[in-house]
Amino acid sequence: IALFDRLQNGSRWDFDFLALMSLATIIASLGLLQNSAAVVIGAMVIAPLLTPNLALSLGTALGDVKLVKESALTLSVGIALAVLLSAVLGAWWPETLTSHELMSRTQVGWSAVALALASGAAAALSLTTGLSSVLVGVMVAVALLPPASTVGLMLGQGNVSLAIGAALLLAINIVCVNLSSKVVFYVKDIRPRKRSDKDKASGVMRVYILGWAVSLFVL
């Protein structure tokens, strides 16, 4: 119950969520533009992306459609805001975008897939075992916010091809984070208490895991 309440409260987007996402996006975008990994990582500390992702996974584990919708909306709003703000910054940036930190987010590699899968699994484990989720939240944000900022920066500069590459990386990372966290919840037997709800949730969970796996294969 405590786990559910915690994630449910953090799955709704509000002023604090929008403010933190805006600040994190600006800092991350500047870090990417200036080729500063330290600044990018610093932005991840304040990016509130961990809770909506875990709430989305928990919602499917419990068969809670309302929680799934709320968390998916919050995650979508956060990503859209990041892309929009970084696009504005990219449009006004006077220099050509060529930094290594930025260009590395326009290509998809197996290392990025492994990072996102590990981040999602670690996030779910930290939540179910009571361990600190601060560093795990940074890992999840690293997998999601820099690619989203890169999409916006490239769109702002009119570089559609590199923006598509960054968007593909972002999509794969979102799928990987949610896929691995769902698998962890399934293995940890996170289920509703009622027998009827448990059977229904198990079926929904298997469908979602299969759906994310197919999506990852297609991407």
CSV table of C-alpha atoms in Angstrom, one decimal:
chain,number,residue,atom,x,y,z
A,1,ILE,CA,0.0,0.0,0.0
A,2,ALA,CA,2.8,2.4,0.9
A,3,LEU,CA,4.6,1.6,-2.4
A,4,PHE,CA,1.4,2.2,-4.3
A,5,ASP,CA,0.6,5.5,-2.6
A,6,ARG,CA,4.1,6.8,-3.0
A,7,LEU,CA,4.2,6.2,-6.8
A,8,GLN,CA,0.6,7.3,-7.3
A,9,ASN,CA,1.3,10.7,-5.6
A,10,GLY,CA,4.4,11.1,-7.8
A,11,SER,CA,2.8,10.1,-11.0
A,12,ARG,CA,0.8,13.3,-11.5
A,13,TRP,CA,2.3,16.2,-13.3
A,14,ASP,CA,2.0,19.5,-11.4
A,15,PHE,CA,3.9,22.8,-11.1
A,16,ASP,CA,6.8,21.3,-9.2
A,17,PHE,CA,7.2,18.6,-11.8
A,18,LEU,CA,7.1,21.1,-14.7
A,19,ALA,CA,9.5,23.4,-12.9
A,20,LEU,CA,12.0,20.6,-12.2
A,21,MET,CA,11.8,19.3,-15.7
A,22,SER,CA,12.3,22.8,-17.2
A,23,LEU,CA,15.4,23.4,-15.1
A,24,ALA,CA,16.8,20.0,-15.7
A,25,THR,CA,16.2,20.4,-19.4
A,26,ILE,CA,18.0,23.8,-19.6
A,27,ILE,CA,20.9,22.5,-17.6
A,28,ALA,CA,21.2,19.3,-19.6
A,29,SER,CA,21.0,21.1,-22.9
A,30,LEU,CA,23.7,23.5,-21.9
A,31,GLY,CA,25.9,20.6,-20.8
A,32,LEU,CA,25.4,18.9,-24.1
A,33,LEU,CA,26.1,22.1,-26.0
A,34,GLN,CA,29.3,22.8,-24.0
A,35,ASN,CA,30.4,19.2,-24.1
A,36,SER,CA,30.3,18.9,-20.3
A,37,ALA,CA,29.5,15.5,-19.0
A,38,ALA,CA,29.6,16.8,-15.4
A,39,VAL,CA,26.9,19.4,-16.2
A,40,VAL,CA,24.7,16.8,-17.9
A,41,ILE,CA,25.0,14.5,-14.9
A,42,GLY,CA,24.2,17.3,-12.6
A,43,ALA,CA,20.9,18.0,-14.5
A,44,MET,CA,19.9,14.4,-14.0
A,45,VAL,CA,19.9,14.8,-10.2
A,46,ILE,CA,16.9,17.1,-10.4
A,47,ALA,CA,15.1,15.5,-13.3
A,48,PRO,CA,11.8,13.9,-11.9
A,49,LEU,CA,11.6,11.0,-14.4
A,50,LEU,CA,12.0,8.1,-12.0
A,51,THR,CA,8.6,8.1,-10.4
A,52,PRO,CA,6.4,8.3,-13.5
A,53,ASN,CA,8.3,5.4,-15.2
A,54,LEU,CA,8.0,3.2,-12.1
A,55,ALA,CA,4.4,4.1,-11.6
A,56,LEU,CA,3.7,3.1,-15.2
A,57,SER,CA,5.3,-0.3,-14.5
A,58,LEU,CA,3.6,-0.8,-11.2
A,59,GLY,CA,0.2,0.2,-12.7
A,60,THR,CA,0.5,-2.6,-15.2
A,61,ALA,CA,1.7,-5.1,-12.5
A,62,LEU,CA,-1.5,-4.3,-10.5
A,63,GLY,CA,-3.8,-3.9,-13.5
A,64,ASP,CA,-4.5,-0.3,-12.4
A,65,VAL,CA,-5.6,1.4,-15.6
A,66,LYS,CA,-5.9,4.8,-13.9
A,67,LEU,CA,-2.4,4.7,-12.6
A,68,VAL,CA,-1.1,3.6,-16.0
A,69,LYS,CA,-2.9,6.5,-17.7
A,70,GLU,CA,-1.8,9.1,-15.2
A,71,SER,CA,1.9,8.0,-15.2
A,72,ALA,CA,2.0,7.7,-19.0
A,73,LEU,CA,0.5,11.2,-19.3
A,74,THR,CA,3.1,12.6,-16.9
A,75,LEU,CA,5.9,11.0,-18.7
A,76,SER,CA,4.7,12.2,-22.0
A,77,VAL,CA,4.3,15.8,-20.7
A,78,GLY,CA,7.8,15.7,-19.3
A,79,ILE,CA,9.4,14.4,-22.5
A,80,ALA,CA,7.4,16.9,-24.6
A,81,LEU,CA,8.4,19.8,-22.4
A,82,ALA,CA,12.1,18.7,-22.6
A,83,VAL,CA,11.9,18.6,-26.4
A,84,LEU,CA,10.1,21.9,-26.7
A,85,LEU,CA,12.5,23.8,-24.4
A,86,SER,CA,15.6,22.4,-25.9
A,87,ALA,CA,14.3,23.2,-29.4
A,88,VAL,CA,13.9,26.8,-28.5
A,89,LEU,CA,17.4,26.8,-27.1
A,90,GLY,CA,18.8,25.1,-30.2
A,91,ALA,CA,17.1,27.7,-32.5
A,92,TRP,CA,18.8,30.5,-30.6
A,93,TRP,CA,22.2,28.9,-30.2
A,94,PRO,CA,24.7,30.8,-32.4
A,95,GLU,CA,27.2,27.9,-32.9
A,96,THR,CA,27.1,24.7,-34.9
A,97,LEU,CA,26.1,21.7,-32.8
A,98,THR,CA,29.1,19.4,-32.9
A,99,SER,CA,30.0,18.5,-29.3
A,100,HIS,CA,30.8,14.9,-28.6
A,101,GLU,CA,28.3,14.7,-25.7
A,102,LEU,CA,25.6,15.8,-28.1
A,103,MET,CA,26.5,13.8,-31.1
A,104,SER,CA,26.8,10.6,-29.1
A,105,ARG,CA,23.0,10.9,-28.4
A,106,THR,CA,22.2,10.8,-32.1
A,107,GLN,CA,23.3,7.2,-32.5
A,108,VAL,CA,21.9,3.9,-31.1
A,109,GLY,CA,24.3,1.3,-29.8
A,110,TRP,CA,24.1,-1.8,-27.7
A,111,SER,CA,25.7,0.0,-24.8
A,112,ALA,CA,22.7,2.4,-24.7
A,113,VAL,CA,20.3,-0.5,-24.7
A,114,ALA,CA,22.2,-2.2,-21.8
A,115,LEU,CA,22.3,1.0,-19.8
A,116,ALA,CA,18.5,1.6,-20.1
A,117,LEU,CA,17.7,-2.1,-19.3
A,118,ALA,CA,20.0,-1.9,-16.2
A,119,SER,CA,18.5,1.4,-15.1
A,120,GLY,CA,14.9,0.2,-15.3
A,121,ALA,CA,15.8,-3.0,-13.4
A,122,ALA,CA,17.8,-1.2,-10.7
A,123,ALA,CA,15.0,1.3,-10.3
A,124,ALA,CA,12.4,-1.4,-9.7
A,125,LEU,CA,14.7,-3.3,-7.3
A,126,SER,CA,15.5,-0.1,-5.3
A,127,LEU,CA,11.8,0.5,-4.8
A,128,THR,CA,10.9,-3.0,-3.8
A,129,THR,CA,13.9,-3.5,-1.5
A,130,GLY,CA,13.7,-0.1,0.2
A,131,LEU,CA,17.2,1.0,-1.0
A,132,SER,CA,17.9,4.6,-1.8
A,133,SER,CA,16.6,5.5,-5.2
A,134,VAL,CA,18.5,8.7,-5.7
A,135,LEU,CA,21.4,7.3,-7.7
A,136,VAL,CA,19.0,5.0,-9.6
A,137,GLY,CA,16.9,8.1,-10.5
A,138,VAL,CA,19.9,9.7,-12.0
A,139,MET,CA,20.5,6.6,-14.1
A,140,VAL,CA,17.0,6.6,-15.4
A,141,ALA,CA,17.2,10.3,-16.1
A,142,VAL,CA,20.5,9.8,-18.0
A,143,ALA,CA,18.8,7.3,-20.2
A,144,LEU,CA,15.9,9.6,-21.0
A,145,LEU,CA,16.6,13.4,-20.7
A,146,PRO,CA,19.8,13.8,-22.7
A,147,PRO,CA,18.3,12.1,-25.8
A,148,ALA,CA,15.1,14.1,-25.4
A,149,SER,CA,17.1,17.3,-25.2
A,150,THR,CA,19.2,16.3,-28.2
A,151,VAL,CA,16.0,15.8,-30.2
A,152,GLY,CA,14.9,19.3,-29.4
A,153,LEU,CA,18.3,20.9,-30.0
A,154,MET,CA,18.6,19.2,-33.4
A,155,LEU,CA,15.1,20.2,-34.4
A,156,GLY,CA,15.8,23.8,-33.3
A,157,GLN,CA,18.8,23.8,-35.7
A,158,GLY,CA,16.8,22.2,-38.5
A,159,ASN,CA,18.9,19.0,-38.5
A,160,VAL,CA,16.1,16.5,-38.9
A,161,SER,CA,18.2,13.5,-39.7
A,162,LEU,CA,20.2,13.7,-36.4
A,163,ALA,CA,16.9,14.5,-34.5
A,164,ILE,CA,15.4,11.3,-35.8
A,165,GLY,CA,18.5,9.4,-34.6
A,166,ALA,CA,18.1,10.9,-31.1
A,167,ALA,CA,14.4,10.2,-31.2
A,168,LEU,CA,15.1,6.6,-32.0
A,169,LEU,CA,17.5,6.4,-29.0
A,170,LEU,CA,14.9,8.0,-26.8
A,171,ALA,CA,12.2,5.6,-27.9
A,172,ILE,CA,14.5,2.6,-27.3
A,173,ASN,CA,15.5,3.8,-23.9
A,174,ILE,CA,11.9,4.4,-22.8
A,175,VAL,CA,11.0,0.8,-23.9
A,176,CYS,CA,14.1,-0.7,-22.2
A,177,VAL,CA,13.5,1.1,-18.9
A,178,ASN,CA,9.8,0.1,-18.8
A,179,LEU,CA,10.5,-3.5,-20.0
A,180,SER,CA,13.1,-4.3,-17.4
A,181,SER,CA,11.2,-2.7,-14.5
A,182,LYS,CA,8.1,-4.7,-15.5
A,183,VAL,CA,10.1,-7.9,-15.6
A,184,VAL,CA,11.5,-7.1,-12.1
A,185,PHE,CA,8.0,-6.4,-10.7
A,186,TYR,CA,6.8,-9.7,-12.3
A,187,VAL,CA,9.7,-11.7,-10.8
A,188,LYS,CA,9.2,-10.0,-7.4
A,189,ASP,CA,5.6,-11.1,-7.5
A,190,ILE,CA,4.1,-7.6,-7.2
A,191,ARG,CA,0.4,-8.4,-7.5
A,192,PRO,CA,-3.0,-7.2,-6.3
A,193,ARG,CA,-4.2,-8.9,-3.1
A,194,LYS,CA,-7.5,-10.2,-4.4
A,195,ARG,CA,-7.4,-13.5,-6.3
A,196,SER,CA,-9.6,-12.2,-9.1
A,197,ASP,CA,-7.6,-9.1,-9.5
A,198,LYS,CA,-4.3,-11.0,-9.3
A,199,ASP,CA,-5.3,-13.3,-12.2
A,200,LYS,CA,-6.4,-10.3,-14.3
A,201,ALA,CA,-3.2,-8.4,-13.5
A,202,SER,CA,-1.0,-11.3,-14.4
A,203,GLY,CA,-2.5,-11.5,-17.8
A,204,VAL,CA,-2.2,-7.8,-18.4
A,205,MET,CA,1.4,-7.9,-17.2
A,206,ARG,CA,2.4,-10.6,-19.6
A,207,VAL,CA,0.7,-8.7,-22.5
A,208,TYR,CA,2.6,-5.5,-21.6
A,209,ILE,CA,6.0,-7.3,-21.3
A,210,LEU,CA,5.4,-9.0,-24.6
A,211,GLY,CA,4.4,-5.6,-26.1
A,212,TRP,CA,7.5,-3.8,-24.9
A,213,ALA,CA,9.7,-6.7,-26.0
A,214,VAL,CA,8.2,-6.6,-29.5
A,215,SER,CA,8.6,-2.8,-29.6
A,216,LEU,CA,12.2,-3.1,-28.6
A,217,PHE,CA,12.8,-5.7,-31.4
A,218,VAL,CA,11.1,-3.5,-34.0
A,219,LEU,CA,13.1,-0.4,-32.9
